[in-house]
Amino acid sequence: MDKRMNALAFALENEEKEREFYLAQARKTRNMAGKNMFKQIADEEKEHYEMLKKLHAKWVEKKKWPATIPLKVQPSSAGSVLQGMSGKKSARITGTEDELKAVRTAIDFEARGVALYSKLAKQCTDAKEVAFFDMLAQVERQHLLSL
């Protein structure tokens, strides 16, 4: 359990850092599609953070996987945000080198998130734990594909 607890604490820290990164990028970019995408992913990372925070607190308290926390998050809608912006003039602004670097950084964040949550799922023996971390890996994969 210690390895999984440490990984969960690491995941909490990452979700918070990623959210701050996405919010900063949303403020910087002039491209509305990029701005909306970064805001949407930041909102989704906040939801993940809040869920992981509750899970971590309960897990520490009970010394086992909690039965009382609804362990589901909304599917990512970052891809649909981008689709909704396609063709709009404000979405056609060419990205700067810094914006392209931010997208590359975001891709790296999300790829590492997929790997982390997939690894956590494989380390679990409880079906609820496996399903939860698989679900988080899938949402991070959706973020990755939307980028």
PDB file of C-alpha atoms in Angstrom:
ATOM      1  CA  MET A   1       0.000   0.000   0.000  1.00  0.00           C
ATOM      2  CA  ASP A   2       2.887   2.404   0.685  1.00  0.00           C
ATOM      3  CA  LYS A   3       3.976   2.452  -2.964  1.00  0.00           C
ATOM      4  CA  ARG A   4       0.419   3.143  -4.117  1.00  0.00           C
ATOM      5  CA  MET A   5      -0.043   5.811  -1.420  1.00  0.00           C
ATOM      6  CA  ASN A   6       3.194   7.514  -2.467  1.00  0.00           C
ATOM      7  CA  ALA A   7       2.139   7.320  -6.103  1.00  0.00           C
ATOM      8  CA  LEU A   8      -1.233   8.805  -5.185  1.00  0.00           C
ATOM      9  CA  ALA A   9       0.472  11.688  -3.353  1.00  0.00           C
ATOM     10  CA  PHE A  10       2.683  12.212  -6.414  1.00  0.00           C
ATOM     11  CA  ALA A  11      -0.398  12.181  -8.663  1.00  0.00           C
ATOM     12  CA  LEU A  12      -2.044  14.814  -6.455  1.00  0.00           C
ATOM     13  CA  GLU A  13       0.969  17.067  -6.789  1.00  0.00           C
ATOM     14  CA  ASN A  14       1.088  16.549 -10.555  1.00  0.00           C
ATOM     15  CA  GLU A  15      -2.607  17.308 -11.060  1.00  0.00           C
ATOM     16  CA  GLU A  16      -2.187  20.590  -9.192  1.00  0.00           C
ATOM     17  CA  LYS A  17       0.950  21.591 -11.132  1.00  0.00           C
ATOM     18  CA  GLU A  18      -0.651  20.668 -14.444  1.00  0.00           C
ATOM     19  CA  ARG A  19      -3.756  22.711 -13.662  1.00  0.00           C
ATOM     20  CA  GLU A  20      -1.634  25.777 -12.883  1.00  0.00           C
ATOM     21  CA  PHE A  21       0.292  25.252 -16.119  1.00  0.00           C
ATOM     22  CA  TYR A  22      -2.920  25.008 -18.176  1.00  0.00           C
ATOM     23  CA  LEU A  23      -4.394  28.120 -16.557  1.00  0.00           C
ATOM     24  CA  ALA A  24      -1.189  30.060 -17.251  1.00  0.00           C
ATOM     25  CA  GLN A  25      -1.224  28.943 -20.887  1.00  0.00           C
ATOM     26  CA  ALA A  26      -4.904  29.864 -21.233  1.00  0.00           C
ATOM     27  CA  ARG A  27      -4.054  33.380 -20.057  1.00  0.00           C
ATOM     28  CA  LYS A  28      -1.094  33.673 -22.451  1.00  0.00           C
ATOM     29  CA  THR A  29      -2.446  32.388 -25.745  1.00  0.00           C
ATOM     30  CA  ARG A  30      -4.326  34.607 -28.189  1.00  0.00           C
ATOM     31  CA  ASN A  31      -5.742  31.647 -30.091  1.00  0.00           C
ATOM     32  CA  MET A  32      -9.280  31.076 -28.771  1.00  0.00           C
ATOM     33  CA  ALA A  33      -9.251  27.351 -29.542  1.00  0.00           C
ATOM     34  CA  GLY A  34      -6.046  26.980 -27.534  1.00  0.00           C
ATOM     35  CA  LYS A  35      -7.356  29.234 -24.770  1.00  0.00           C
ATOM     36  CA  ASN A  36     -10.588  27.237 -24.459  1.00  0.00           C
ATOM     37  CA  MET A  37      -8.777  23.906 -24.654  1.00  0.00           C
ATOM     38  CA  PHE A  38      -6.312  24.881 -21.910  1.00  0.00           C
ATOM     39  CA  LYS A  39      -9.156  26.177 -19.698  1.00  0.00           C
ATOM     40  CA  GLN A  40     -11.161  22.990 -20.211  1.00  0.00           C
ATOM     41  CA  ILE A  41      -8.243  20.723 -19.394  1.00  0.00           C
ATOM     42  CA  ALA A  42      -7.445  22.884 -16.326  1.00  0.00           C
ATOM     43  CA  ASP A  43     -11.035  22.430 -15.119  1.00  0.00           C
ATOM     44  CA  GLU A  44     -10.794  18.686 -15.638  1.00  0.00           C
ATOM     45  CA  GLU A  45      -7.451  18.519 -13.820  1.00  0.00           C
ATOM     46  CA  LYS A  46      -9.067  20.367 -10.898  1.00  0.00           C
ATOM     47  CA  GLU A  47     -11.809  17.735 -10.785  1.00  0.00           C
ATOM     48  CA  HIS A  48      -9.150  14.992 -10.758  1.00  0.00           C
ATOM     49  CA  TYR A  49      -7.230  16.799  -8.008  1.00  0.00           C
ATOM     50  CA  GLU A  50     -10.320  17.149  -5.820  1.00  0.00           C
ATOM     51  CA  MET A  51     -11.230  13.488  -6.271  1.00  0.00           C
ATOM     52  CA  LEU A  52      -7.682  12.323  -5.560  1.00  0.00           C
ATOM     53  CA  LYS A  53      -7.500  14.596  -2.511  1.00  0.00           C
ATOM     54  CA  LYS A  54     -10.668  13.047  -1.043  1.00  0.00           C
ATOM     55  CA  LEU A  55      -9.438   9.581  -1.880  1.00  0.00           C
ATOM     56  CA  HIS A  56      -6.034  10.233  -0.301  1.00  0.00           C
ATOM     57  CA  ALA A  57      -7.567  11.603   2.916  1.00  0.00           C
ATOM     58  CA  LYS A  58      -9.949   8.657   3.274  1.00  0.00           C
ATOM     59  CA  TRP A  59      -7.245   6.149   2.420  1.00  0.00           C
ATOM     60  CA  VAL A  60      -4.926   7.619   5.076  1.00  0.00           C
ATOM     61  CA  GLU A  61      -7.743   7.655   7.629  1.00  0.00           C
ATOM     62  CA  LYS A  62      -9.096   4.135   6.976  1.00  0.00           C
ATOM     63  CA  LYS A  63      -5.842   2.489   5.839  1.00  0.00           C
ATOM     64  CA  LYS A  64      -7.763   0.979   2.922  1.00  0.00           C
ATOM     65  CA  TRP A  65      -9.610   1.929  -0.241  1.00  0.00           C
ATOM     66  CA  PRO A  66     -12.661   4.005   0.787  1.00  0.00           C
ATOM     67  CA  ALA A  67     -16.115   2.669   0.046  1.00  0.00           C
ATOM     68  CA  THR A  68     -17.955   5.977   0.490  1.00  0.00           C
ATOM     69  CA  ILE A  69     -16.390   8.318  -2.090  1.00  0.00           C
ATOM     70  CA  PRO A  70     -18.024   8.416  -5.525  1.00  0.00           C
ATOM     71  CA  LEU A  71     -14.961   7.519  -7.557  1.00  0.00           C
ATOM     72  CA  LYS A  72     -15.966   8.777 -10.967  1.00  0.00           C
ATOM     73  CA  VAL A  73     -15.022  11.838 -12.979  1.00  0.00           C
ATOM     74  CA  GLN A  74     -16.630  13.348 -16.030  1.00  0.00           C
ATOM     75  CA  PRO A  75     -15.234  12.226 -19.389  1.00  0.00           C
ATOM     76  CA  SER A  76     -12.955  14.786 -20.999  1.00  0.00           C
ATOM     77  CA  SER A  77     -14.649  17.300 -23.245  1.00  0.00           C
ATOM     78  CA  ALA A  78     -11.440  18.997 -24.409  1.00  0.00           C
ATOM     79  CA  GLY A  79     -11.773  17.453 -27.867  1.00  0.00           C
ATOM     80  CA  SER A  80     -15.315  18.744 -28.311  1.00  0.00           C
ATOM     81  CA  VAL A  81     -14.173  22.216 -27.226  1.00  0.00           C
ATOM     82  CA  LEU A  82     -11.688  22.188 -30.092  1.00  0.00           C
ATOM     83  CA  GLN A  83     -14.265  20.848 -32.554  1.00  0.00           C
ATOM     84  CA  GLY A  84     -16.662  23.613 -31.539  1.00  0.00           C
ATOM     85  CA  MET A  85     -14.000  26.208 -32.311  1.00  0.00           C
ATOM     86  CA  SER A  86     -12.996  24.832 -35.708  1.00  0.00           C
ATOM     87  CA  GLY A  87     -13.601  27.266 -38.497  1.00  0.00           C
ATOM     88  CA  LYS A  88     -13.945  30.294 -36.214  1.00  0.00           C
ATOM     89  CA  LYS A  89     -11.729  33.242 -37.036  1.00  0.00           C
ATOM     90  CA  SER A  90     -10.413  33.545 -33.466  1.00  0.00           C
ATOM     91  CA  ALA A  91      -9.224  29.924 -33.665  1.00  0.00           C
ATOM     92  CA  ARG A  92      -7.175  30.570 -36.810  1.00  0.00           C
ATOM     93  CA  ILE A  93      -4.542  32.718 -35.134  1.00  0.00           C
ATOM     94  CA  THR A  94      -1.184  31.089 -35.793  1.00  0.00           C
ATOM     95  CA  GLY A  95       0.500  29.784 -32.670  1.00  0.00           C
ATOM     96  CA  THR A  96       3.763  31.255 -31.475  1.00  0.00           C
ATOM     97  CA  GLU A  97       6.821  29.151 -30.738  1.00  0.00           C
ATOM     98  CA  ASP A  98       6.055  29.503 -27.008  1.00  0.00           C
ATOM     99  CA  GLU A  99       2.501  28.248 -27.567  1.00  0.00           C
ATOM    100  CA  LEU A 100       3.768  25.264 -29.539  1.00  0.00           C
ATOM    101  CA  LYS A 101       6.255  24.542 -26.748  1.00  0.00           C
ATOM    102  CA  ALA A 102       3.375  24.705 -24.244  1.00  0.00           C
ATOM    103  CA  VAL A 103       1.415  22.145 -26.259  1.00  0.00           C
ATOM    104  CA  ARG A 104       4.473  19.865 -26.363  1.00  0.00           C
ATOM    105  CA  THR A 105       4.843  20.231 -22.591  1.00  0.00           C
ATOM    106  CA  ALA A 106       1.150  19.453 -22.150  1.00  0.00           C
ATOM    107  CA  ILE A 107       1.519  16.345 -24.310  1.00  0.00           C
ATOM    108  CA  ASP A 108       4.370  15.215 -22.061  1.00  0.00           C
ATOM    109  CA  PHE A 109       2.278  15.872 -18.908  1.00  0.00           C
ATOM    110  CA  GLU A 110      -0.628  13.850 -20.226  1.00  0.00           C
ATOM    111  CA  ALA A 111       1.544  10.977 -21.466  1.00  0.00           C
ATOM    112  CA  ARG A 112       3.139  10.747 -18.023  1.00  0.00           C
ATOM    113  CA  GLY A 113      -0.340  10.849 -16.450  1.00  0.00           C
ATOM    114  CA  VAL A 114      -1.490   7.938 -18.610  1.00  0.00           C
ATOM    115  CA  ALA A 115       1.623   5.975 -17.627  1.00  0.00           C
ATOM    116  CA  LEU A 116       1.251   6.758 -13.913  1.00  0.00           C
ATOM    117  CA  TYR A 117      -2.433   5.873 -13.643  1.00  0.00           C
ATOM    118  CA  SER A 118      -1.962   2.744 -15.765  1.00  0.00           C
ATOM    119  CA  LYS A 119       0.882   1.680 -13.475  1.00  0.00           C
ATOM    120  CA  LEU A 120      -1.257   2.326 -10.389  1.00  0.00           C
ATOM    121  CA  ALA A 121      -4.073   0.245 -11.876  1.00  0.00           C
ATOM    122  CA  LYS A 122      -1.664  -2.646 -12.474  1.00  0.00           C
ATOM    123  CA  GLN A 123      -0.410  -2.473  -8.879  1.00  0.00           C
ATOM    124  CA  CYS A 124      -3.924  -2.758  -7.454  1.00  0.00           C
ATOM    125  CA  THR A 125      -5.690  -5.970  -6.564  1.00  0.00           C
ATOM    126  CA  ASP A 126      -9.062  -4.488  -5.601  1.00  0.00           C
ATOM    127  CA  ALA A 127     -11.403  -4.253  -8.609  1.00  0.00           C
ATOM    128  CA  LYS A 128     -12.640  -0.780  -7.555  1.00  0.00           C
ATOM    129  CA  GLU A 129      -9.083   0.524  -7.373  1.00  0.00           C
ATOM    130  CA  VAL A 130      -8.225  -0.936 -10.765  1.00  0.00           C
ATOM    131  CA  ALA A 131     -11.365   0.554 -12.341  1.00  0.00           C
ATOM    132  CA  PHE A 132     -10.704   3.983 -10.816  1.00  0.00           C
ATOM    133  CA  PHE A 133      -7.109   4.265 -11.984  1.00  0.00           C
ATOM    134  CA  ASP A 134      -7.991   2.821 -15.395  1.00  0.00           C
ATOM    135  CA  MET A 135     -10.680   5.498 -15.694  1.00  0.00           C
ATOM    136  CA  LEU A 136      -8.204   8.261 -14.802  1.00  0.00           C
ATOM    137  CA  ALA A 137      -5.712   6.861 -17.323  1.00  0.00           C
ATOM    138  CA  GLN A 138      -8.443   6.952 -19.979  1.00  0.00           C
ATOM    139  CA  VAL A 139      -9.299  10.600 -19.230  1.00  0.00           C
ATOM    140  CA  GLU A 140      -5.622  11.556 -19.408  1.00  0.00           C
ATOM    141  CA  ARG A 141      -5.430   9.650 -22.712  1.00  0.00           C
ATOM    142  CA  GLN A 142      -8.374  11.736 -23.981  1.00  0.00           C
ATOM    143  CA  HIS A 143      -6.475  14.895 -23.008  1.00  0.00           C
ATOM    144  CA  LEU A 144      -3.418  13.578 -24.828  1.00  0.00           C
ATOM    145  CA  LEU A 145      -5.409  12.865 -27.985  1.00  0.00           C
ATOM    146  CA  SER A 146      -7.056  16.298 -27.896  1.00  0.00           C
ATOM    147  CA  LEU A 147      -3.648  17.975 -27.818  1.00  0.00           C
TER     148      LEU A 147
END
